[in-house]
CSV table of C-alpha atoms in Angstrom, one decimal:
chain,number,residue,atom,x,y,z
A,1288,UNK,CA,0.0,0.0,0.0
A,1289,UNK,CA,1.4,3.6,-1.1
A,1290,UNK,CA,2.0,6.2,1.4
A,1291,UNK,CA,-0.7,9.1,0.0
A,1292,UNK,CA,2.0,12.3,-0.8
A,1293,UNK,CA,1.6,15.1,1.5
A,1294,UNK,CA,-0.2,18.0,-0.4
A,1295,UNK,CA,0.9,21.9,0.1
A,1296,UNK,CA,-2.4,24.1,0.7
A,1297,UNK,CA,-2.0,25.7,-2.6
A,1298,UNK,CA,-2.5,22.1,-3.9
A,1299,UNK,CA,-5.5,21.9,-2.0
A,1300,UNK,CA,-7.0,24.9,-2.8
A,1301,UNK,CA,-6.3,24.4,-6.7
A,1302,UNK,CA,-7.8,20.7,-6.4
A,1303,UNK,CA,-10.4,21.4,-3.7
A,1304,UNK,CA,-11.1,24.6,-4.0
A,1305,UNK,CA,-10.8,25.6,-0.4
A,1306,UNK,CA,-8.5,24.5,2.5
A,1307,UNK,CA,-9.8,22.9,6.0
A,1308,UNK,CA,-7.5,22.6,8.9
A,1309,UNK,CA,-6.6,23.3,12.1
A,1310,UNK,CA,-5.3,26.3,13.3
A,1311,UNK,CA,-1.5,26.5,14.8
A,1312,UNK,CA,0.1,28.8,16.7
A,1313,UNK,CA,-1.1,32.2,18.7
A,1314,UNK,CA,-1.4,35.3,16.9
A,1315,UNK,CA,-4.7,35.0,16.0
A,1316,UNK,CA,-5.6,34.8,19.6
A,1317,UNK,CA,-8.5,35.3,21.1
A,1318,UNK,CA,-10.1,34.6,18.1
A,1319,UNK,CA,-8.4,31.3,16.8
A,1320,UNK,CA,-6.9,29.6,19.5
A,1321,UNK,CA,-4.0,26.9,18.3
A,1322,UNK,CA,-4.7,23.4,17.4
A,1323,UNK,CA,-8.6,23.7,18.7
A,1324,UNK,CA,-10.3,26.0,16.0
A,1325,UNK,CA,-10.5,24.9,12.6
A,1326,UNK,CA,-10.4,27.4,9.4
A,1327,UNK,CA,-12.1,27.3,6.0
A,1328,UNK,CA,-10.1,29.0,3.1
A,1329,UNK,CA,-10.7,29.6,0.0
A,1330,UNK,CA,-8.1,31.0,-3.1
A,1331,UNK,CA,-7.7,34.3,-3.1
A,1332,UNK,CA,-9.9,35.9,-6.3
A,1333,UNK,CA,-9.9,39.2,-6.0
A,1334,UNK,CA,-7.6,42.2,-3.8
A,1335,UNK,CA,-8.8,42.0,-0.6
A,1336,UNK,CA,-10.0,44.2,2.0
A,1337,UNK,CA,-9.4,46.0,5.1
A,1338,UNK,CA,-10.5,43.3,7.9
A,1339,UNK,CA,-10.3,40.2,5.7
A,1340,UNK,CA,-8.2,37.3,6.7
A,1341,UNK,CA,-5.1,36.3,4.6
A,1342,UNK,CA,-3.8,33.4,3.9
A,1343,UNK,CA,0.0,34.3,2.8
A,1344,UNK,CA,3.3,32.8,2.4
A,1345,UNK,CA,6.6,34.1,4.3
A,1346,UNK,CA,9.3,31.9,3.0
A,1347,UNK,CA,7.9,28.6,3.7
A,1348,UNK,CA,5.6,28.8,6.2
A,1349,UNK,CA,1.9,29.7,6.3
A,1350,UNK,CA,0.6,32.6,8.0
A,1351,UNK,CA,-2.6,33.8,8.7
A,1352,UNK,CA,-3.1,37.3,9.5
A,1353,UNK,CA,-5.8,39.7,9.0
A,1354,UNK,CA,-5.4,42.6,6.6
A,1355,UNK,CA,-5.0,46.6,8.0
A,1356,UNK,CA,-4.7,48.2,4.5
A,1357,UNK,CA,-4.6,48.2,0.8
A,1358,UNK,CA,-1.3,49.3,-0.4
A,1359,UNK,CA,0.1,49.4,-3.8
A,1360,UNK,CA,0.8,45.8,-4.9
A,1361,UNK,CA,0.2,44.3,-1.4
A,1362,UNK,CA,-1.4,44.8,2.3
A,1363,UNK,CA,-0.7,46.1,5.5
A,1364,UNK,CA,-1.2,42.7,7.7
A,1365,UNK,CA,-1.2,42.2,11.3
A,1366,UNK,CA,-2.2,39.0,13.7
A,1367,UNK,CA,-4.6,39.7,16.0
A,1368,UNK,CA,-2.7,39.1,19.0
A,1369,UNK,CA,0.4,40.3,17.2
A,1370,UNK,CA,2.1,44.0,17.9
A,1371,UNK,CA,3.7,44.5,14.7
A,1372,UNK,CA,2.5,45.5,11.4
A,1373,UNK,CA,3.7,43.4,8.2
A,1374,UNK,CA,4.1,44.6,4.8
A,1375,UNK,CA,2.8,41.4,2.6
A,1376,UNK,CA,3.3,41.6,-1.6
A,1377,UNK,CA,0.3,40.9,-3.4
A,1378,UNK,CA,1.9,37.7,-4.9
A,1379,UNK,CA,2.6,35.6,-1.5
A,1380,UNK,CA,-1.0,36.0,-0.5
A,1381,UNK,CA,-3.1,32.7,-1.7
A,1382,UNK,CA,-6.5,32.5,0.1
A,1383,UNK,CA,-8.4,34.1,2.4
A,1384,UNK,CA,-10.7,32.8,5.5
A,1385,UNK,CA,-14.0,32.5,4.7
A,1386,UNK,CA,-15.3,30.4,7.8
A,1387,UNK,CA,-14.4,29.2,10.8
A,1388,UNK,CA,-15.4,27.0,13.9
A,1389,UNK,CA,-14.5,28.7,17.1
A,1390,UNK,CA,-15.1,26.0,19.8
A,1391,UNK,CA,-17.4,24.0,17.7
A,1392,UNK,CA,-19.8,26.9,16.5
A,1393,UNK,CA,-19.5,28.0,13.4
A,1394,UNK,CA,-18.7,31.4,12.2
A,1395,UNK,CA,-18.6,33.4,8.8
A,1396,UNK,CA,-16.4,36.2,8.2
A,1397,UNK,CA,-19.6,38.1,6.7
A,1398,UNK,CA,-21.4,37.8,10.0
A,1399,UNK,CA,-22.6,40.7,11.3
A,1400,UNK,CA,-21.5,39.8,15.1
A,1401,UNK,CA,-18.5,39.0,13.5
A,1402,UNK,CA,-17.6,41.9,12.3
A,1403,UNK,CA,-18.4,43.8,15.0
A,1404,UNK,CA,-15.9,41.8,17.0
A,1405,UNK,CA,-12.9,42.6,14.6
A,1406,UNK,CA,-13.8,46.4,14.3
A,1407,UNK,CA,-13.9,46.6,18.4
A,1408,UNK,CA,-10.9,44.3,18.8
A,1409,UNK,CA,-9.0,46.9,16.3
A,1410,UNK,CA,-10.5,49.7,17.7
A,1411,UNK,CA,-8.5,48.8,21.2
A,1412,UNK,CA,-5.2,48.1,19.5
A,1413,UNK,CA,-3.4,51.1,20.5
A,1414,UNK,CA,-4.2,50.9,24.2
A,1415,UNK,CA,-3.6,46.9,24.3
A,1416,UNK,CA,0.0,47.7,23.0
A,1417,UNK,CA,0.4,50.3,25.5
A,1418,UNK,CA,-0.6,48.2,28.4
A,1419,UNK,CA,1.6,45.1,26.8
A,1420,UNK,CA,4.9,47.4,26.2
A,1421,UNK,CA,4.8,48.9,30.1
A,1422,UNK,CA,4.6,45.5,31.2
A,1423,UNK,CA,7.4,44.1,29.2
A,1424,UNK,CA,9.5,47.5,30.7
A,1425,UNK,CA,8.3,46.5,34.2
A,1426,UNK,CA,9.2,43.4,34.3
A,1427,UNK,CA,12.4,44.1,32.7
A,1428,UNK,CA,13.0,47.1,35.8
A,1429,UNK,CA,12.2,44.2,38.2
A,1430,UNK,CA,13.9,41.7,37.2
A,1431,UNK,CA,17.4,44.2,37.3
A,1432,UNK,CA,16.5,45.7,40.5
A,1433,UNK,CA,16.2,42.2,41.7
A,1434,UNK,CA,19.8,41.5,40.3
A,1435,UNK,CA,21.4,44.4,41.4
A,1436,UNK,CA,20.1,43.8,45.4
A,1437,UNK,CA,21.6,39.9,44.7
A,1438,UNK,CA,18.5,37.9,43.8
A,1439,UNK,CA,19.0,34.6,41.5
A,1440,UNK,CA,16.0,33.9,39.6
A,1441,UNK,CA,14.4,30.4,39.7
A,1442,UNK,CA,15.3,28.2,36.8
């Protein structure tokens, strides 16, 4: 019996017509959470638009982010949980989410509740990063006062 070959997602997509899978990893946090939600893609058809989610390739590995802006032959792209912004050609993005299920419920990316989620969640961006950076800096101002009065840290 032959070992099926393992398919990229472009090949899936192209044969298919859209991509189903898990999600992996955490920038897409709190709305996808790694290896629990599962996405729907589909190829990319048209230039996409501020709030969609792309499907893009950065050297070889997927990543999924959601789009900021429309620039000149690409996107402004950012992860949801993610602090820094991305400039993405037009020719490494190759899908874009269309569904997904979110502890076992399903979700569209028309949805109106949906939507409403994304523009609040980017609406709080700027004071999120504030509140992430000082904490960073405090515990960074700790941690060296800690050293400096002789502390070890655990390990």
């Amino acid at each position: 019996m032959e070992q099926s070959e393992k398919q990229t997602i472009e090949q899936v997509l192209l044969t298919h017509g859209k991509y189903i899978g898990p999600t992996v990893g955490v920038s897409m946090l709190p709305m996808l959470k790694n290896r629990r939600d599962t996405i729907v893609v589909v190829p990319k058809t048209e230039r996409l638009k501020p709030l969609d989610v792309a499907l893009y390739k950065r050297g070889e590995a997927y990543v999924l982010h959601r789009v900021l802006k429309v620039v000149d032959g690409g996107y402004i792209i950012r992860g949801d949980n993610c602090y820094a912004d991305e400039d993405v050609p037009e020719e490494t993005v190759i899908g874009v989410l269309s569904e997904f299920f979110r502890k076992g419920k399903h979700y569209t990316c028309t949805d109106k509740k949906y939507l409403k989620y994304v523009r609040k969640h980017l609406k709080h961006y700027k004071c999120r990063r504030f509140f992430v950076i000082l904490k960073a800096k405090s515990r960074n101002a700790v941690k060296k006062i800690l050293r400096a009065l002789g502390w070890r840290s655990k390990k």
